[in-house]
Short mmCIF file of C-alpha atoms in Angstrom, two decimals:
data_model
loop_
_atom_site.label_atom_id
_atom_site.label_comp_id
_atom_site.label_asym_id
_atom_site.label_seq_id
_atom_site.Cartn_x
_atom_site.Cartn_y
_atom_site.Cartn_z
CA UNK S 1 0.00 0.00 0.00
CA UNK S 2 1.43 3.42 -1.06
CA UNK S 3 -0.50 4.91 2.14
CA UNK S 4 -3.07 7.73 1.98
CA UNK S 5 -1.91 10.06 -1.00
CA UNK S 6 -4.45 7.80 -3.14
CA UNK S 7 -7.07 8.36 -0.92
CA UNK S 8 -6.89 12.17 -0.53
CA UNK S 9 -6.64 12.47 -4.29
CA UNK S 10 -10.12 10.85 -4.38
CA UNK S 11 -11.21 13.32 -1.36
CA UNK S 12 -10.32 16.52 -3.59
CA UNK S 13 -11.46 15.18 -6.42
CA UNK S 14 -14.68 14.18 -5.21
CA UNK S 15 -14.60 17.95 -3.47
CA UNK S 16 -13.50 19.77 -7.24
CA UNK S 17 -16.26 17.65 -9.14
CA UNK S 18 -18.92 18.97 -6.76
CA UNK S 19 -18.14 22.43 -5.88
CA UNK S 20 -16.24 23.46 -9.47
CA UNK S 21 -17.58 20.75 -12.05
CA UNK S 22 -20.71 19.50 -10.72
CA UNK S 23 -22.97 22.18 -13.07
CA UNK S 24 -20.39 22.74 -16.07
CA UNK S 25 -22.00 22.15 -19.36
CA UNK S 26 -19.69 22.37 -21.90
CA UNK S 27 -20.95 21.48 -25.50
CA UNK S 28 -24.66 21.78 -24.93
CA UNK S 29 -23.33 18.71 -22.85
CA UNK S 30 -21.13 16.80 -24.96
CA UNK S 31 -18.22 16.97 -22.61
CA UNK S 32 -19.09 15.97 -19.70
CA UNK S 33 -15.76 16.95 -16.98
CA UNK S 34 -16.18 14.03 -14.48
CA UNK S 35 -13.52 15.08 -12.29
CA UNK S 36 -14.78 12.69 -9.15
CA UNK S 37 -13.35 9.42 -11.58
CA UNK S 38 -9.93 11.14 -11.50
CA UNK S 39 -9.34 9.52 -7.62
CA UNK S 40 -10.87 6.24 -8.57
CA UNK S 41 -8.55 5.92 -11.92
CA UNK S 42 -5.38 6.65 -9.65
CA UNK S 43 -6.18 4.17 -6.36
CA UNK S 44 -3.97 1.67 -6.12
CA UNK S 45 -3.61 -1.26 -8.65
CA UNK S 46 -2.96 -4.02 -5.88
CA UNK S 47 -6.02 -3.05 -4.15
CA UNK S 48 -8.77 -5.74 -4.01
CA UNK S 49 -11.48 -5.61 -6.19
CA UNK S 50 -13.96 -5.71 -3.47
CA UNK S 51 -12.16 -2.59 -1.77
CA UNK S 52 -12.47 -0.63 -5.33
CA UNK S 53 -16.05 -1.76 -5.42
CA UNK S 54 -16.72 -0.67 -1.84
CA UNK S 55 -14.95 2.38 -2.75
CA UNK S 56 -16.58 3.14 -5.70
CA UNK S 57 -19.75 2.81 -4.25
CA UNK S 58 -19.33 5.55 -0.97
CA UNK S 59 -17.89 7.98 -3.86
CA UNK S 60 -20.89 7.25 -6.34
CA UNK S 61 -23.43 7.04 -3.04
CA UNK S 62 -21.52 10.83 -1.54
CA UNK S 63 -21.96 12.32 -4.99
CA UNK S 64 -25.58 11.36 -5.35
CA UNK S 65 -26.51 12.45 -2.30
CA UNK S 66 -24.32 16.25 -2.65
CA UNK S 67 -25.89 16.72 -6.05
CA UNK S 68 -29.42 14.96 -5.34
CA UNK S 69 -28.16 12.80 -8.58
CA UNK S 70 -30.86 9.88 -7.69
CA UNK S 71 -28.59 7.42 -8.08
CA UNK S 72 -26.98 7.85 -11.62
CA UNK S 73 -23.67 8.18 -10.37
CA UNK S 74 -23.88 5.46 -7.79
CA UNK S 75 -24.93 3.25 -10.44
CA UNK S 76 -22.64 4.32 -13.07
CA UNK S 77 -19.50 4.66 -10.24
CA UNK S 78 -20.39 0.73 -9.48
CA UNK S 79 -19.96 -0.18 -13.23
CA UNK S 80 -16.61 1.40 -13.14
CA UNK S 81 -15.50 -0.27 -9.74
CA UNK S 82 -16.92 -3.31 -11.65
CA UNK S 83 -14.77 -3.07 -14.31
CA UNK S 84 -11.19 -1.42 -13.10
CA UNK S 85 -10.05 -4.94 -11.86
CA UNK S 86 -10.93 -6.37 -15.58
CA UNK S 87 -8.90 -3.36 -17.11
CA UNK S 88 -5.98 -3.48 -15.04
CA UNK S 89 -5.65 -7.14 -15.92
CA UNK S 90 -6.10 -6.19 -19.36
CA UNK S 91 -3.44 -3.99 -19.29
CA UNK S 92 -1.56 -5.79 -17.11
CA UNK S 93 2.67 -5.72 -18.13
CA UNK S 94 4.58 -8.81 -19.10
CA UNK S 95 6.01 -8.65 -15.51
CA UNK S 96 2.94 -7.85 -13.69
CA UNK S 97 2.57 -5.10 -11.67
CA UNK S 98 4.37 -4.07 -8.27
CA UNK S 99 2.66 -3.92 -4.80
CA UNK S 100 2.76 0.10 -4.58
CA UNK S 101 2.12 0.51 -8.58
CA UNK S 102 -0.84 3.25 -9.11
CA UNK S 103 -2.62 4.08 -11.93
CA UNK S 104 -0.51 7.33 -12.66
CA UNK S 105 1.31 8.69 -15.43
CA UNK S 106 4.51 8.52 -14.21
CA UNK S 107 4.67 5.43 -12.73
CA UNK S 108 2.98 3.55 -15.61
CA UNK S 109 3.60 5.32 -18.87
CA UNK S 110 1.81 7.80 -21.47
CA UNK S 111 0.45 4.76 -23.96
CA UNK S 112 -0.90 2.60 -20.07
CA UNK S 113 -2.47 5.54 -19.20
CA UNK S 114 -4.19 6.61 -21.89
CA UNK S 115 -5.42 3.13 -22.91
CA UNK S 116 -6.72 2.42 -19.34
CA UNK S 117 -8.67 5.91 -18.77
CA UNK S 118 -10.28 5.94 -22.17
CA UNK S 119 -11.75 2.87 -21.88
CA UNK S 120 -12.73 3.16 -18.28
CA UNK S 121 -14.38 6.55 -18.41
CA UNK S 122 -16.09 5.34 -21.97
CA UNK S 123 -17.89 2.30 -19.75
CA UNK S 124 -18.45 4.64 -17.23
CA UNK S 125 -19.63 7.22 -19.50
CA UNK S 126 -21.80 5.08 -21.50
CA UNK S 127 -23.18 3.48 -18.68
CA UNK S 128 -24.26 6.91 -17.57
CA UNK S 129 -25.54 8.78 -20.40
CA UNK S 130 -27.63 5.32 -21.40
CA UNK S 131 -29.12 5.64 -18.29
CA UNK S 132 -30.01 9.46 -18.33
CA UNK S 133 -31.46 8.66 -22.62
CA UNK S 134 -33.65 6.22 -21.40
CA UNK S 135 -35.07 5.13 -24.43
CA UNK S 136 -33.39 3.41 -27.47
CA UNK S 137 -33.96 6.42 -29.53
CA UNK S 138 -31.85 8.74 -27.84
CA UNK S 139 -28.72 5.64 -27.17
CA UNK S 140 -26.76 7.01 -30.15
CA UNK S 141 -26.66 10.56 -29.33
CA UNK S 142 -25.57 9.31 -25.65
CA UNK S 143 -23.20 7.05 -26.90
CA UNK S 144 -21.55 9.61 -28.76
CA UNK S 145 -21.72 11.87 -26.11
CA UNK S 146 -20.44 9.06 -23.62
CA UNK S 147 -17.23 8.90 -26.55
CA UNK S 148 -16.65 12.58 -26.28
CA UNK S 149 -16.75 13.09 -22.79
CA UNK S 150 -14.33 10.12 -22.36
CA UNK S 151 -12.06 12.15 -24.36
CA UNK S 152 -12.71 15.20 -22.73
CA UNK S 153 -12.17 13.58 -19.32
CA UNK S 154 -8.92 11.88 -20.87
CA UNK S 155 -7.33 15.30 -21.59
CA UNK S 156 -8.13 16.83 -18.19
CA UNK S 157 -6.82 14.38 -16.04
CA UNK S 158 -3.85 14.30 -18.40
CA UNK S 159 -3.52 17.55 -17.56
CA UNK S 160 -4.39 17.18 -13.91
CA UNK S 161 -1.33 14.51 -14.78
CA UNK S 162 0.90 17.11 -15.96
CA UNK S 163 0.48 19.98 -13.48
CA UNK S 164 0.88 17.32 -9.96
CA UNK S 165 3.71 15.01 -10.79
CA UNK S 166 7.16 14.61 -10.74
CA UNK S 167 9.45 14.52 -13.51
CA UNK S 168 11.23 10.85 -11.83
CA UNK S 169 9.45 8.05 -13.69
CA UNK S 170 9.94 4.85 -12.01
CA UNK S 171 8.24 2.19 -15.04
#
């Protein structure tokens, strides 16, 4: 275990997404900044996947209840805790990973990174905005939304990335 620094990223960014990002609409809502999925992409990799479930749950359950959600992002923070443990293996390196890896930039690499946080915020993302359409005729403008805002999100925690870490790469 790396100690707490994972766990007070996912504090402040639970705390940015609801008092800075909460009621951004940028694109008549085609980005969609969902800043609270920055802590979850960076807890540790070693962690169990019931622990990022449990996790992912308190975080979806907090924001729901902060921004009377009704449950869209519990239900859509569950699918990600769902499927972190499936992308990590996924991505997993030849040598498997180290007891204090995280999901960072510097400690994993530009292409890991990328890879892994595109494709977890598009099945959170789709998840969501499936959800919120509600009816098959809407599913293809919210799965292109779901494809933009993983993009979006992509580029600002790459630059969330950028502006907290170290040069010293350790992978």
């Amino acid at each position: 275990m790396v100690g707490f620094i994972p766990y007070i990223r996912l504090v402040i960014a639970w705390l940015l997404h609801v008092c800075c990002f909460q009621y951004l609409v940028l694109g008549n809502g085609w980005y969609f900044p969902a800043f609270h999925l920055y802590g979850l992409l960076l807890l540790p990799i070693a962690l169990s996947p019931l622990a990022v479930l449990l996790i992912s749950a308190i975080v979806g359950f907090t924001l729901d209840l902060a921004t009377m959600g009704g449950g869209l992002y519990t239900s859509s923070a569950l699918m990600m805790g769902l499927s972190i443990p499936a992308v990590n293996r996924l991505f997993s390196p030849r040598e498997g990973y180290e007891v204090n890896d995280i999901g960072t930039l510097n400690s994993m690499g530009f292409q890991w990174f990328t890879s892994r946080t595109i494709l977890l915020l598009f099945i959170h993302h789709v998840w969501m905005f499936s959800l919120e359409a509600g009816r098959w005729g809407l599913m293809a403008e919210g799965w292109g939304k779901a494809l933009t805002s993983a993009l979006f999100g992509w580029g600002l925690f790459l630059a969330a990335q950028w502006l907290t870490q170290s040069n010293k790469r350790s992978r």
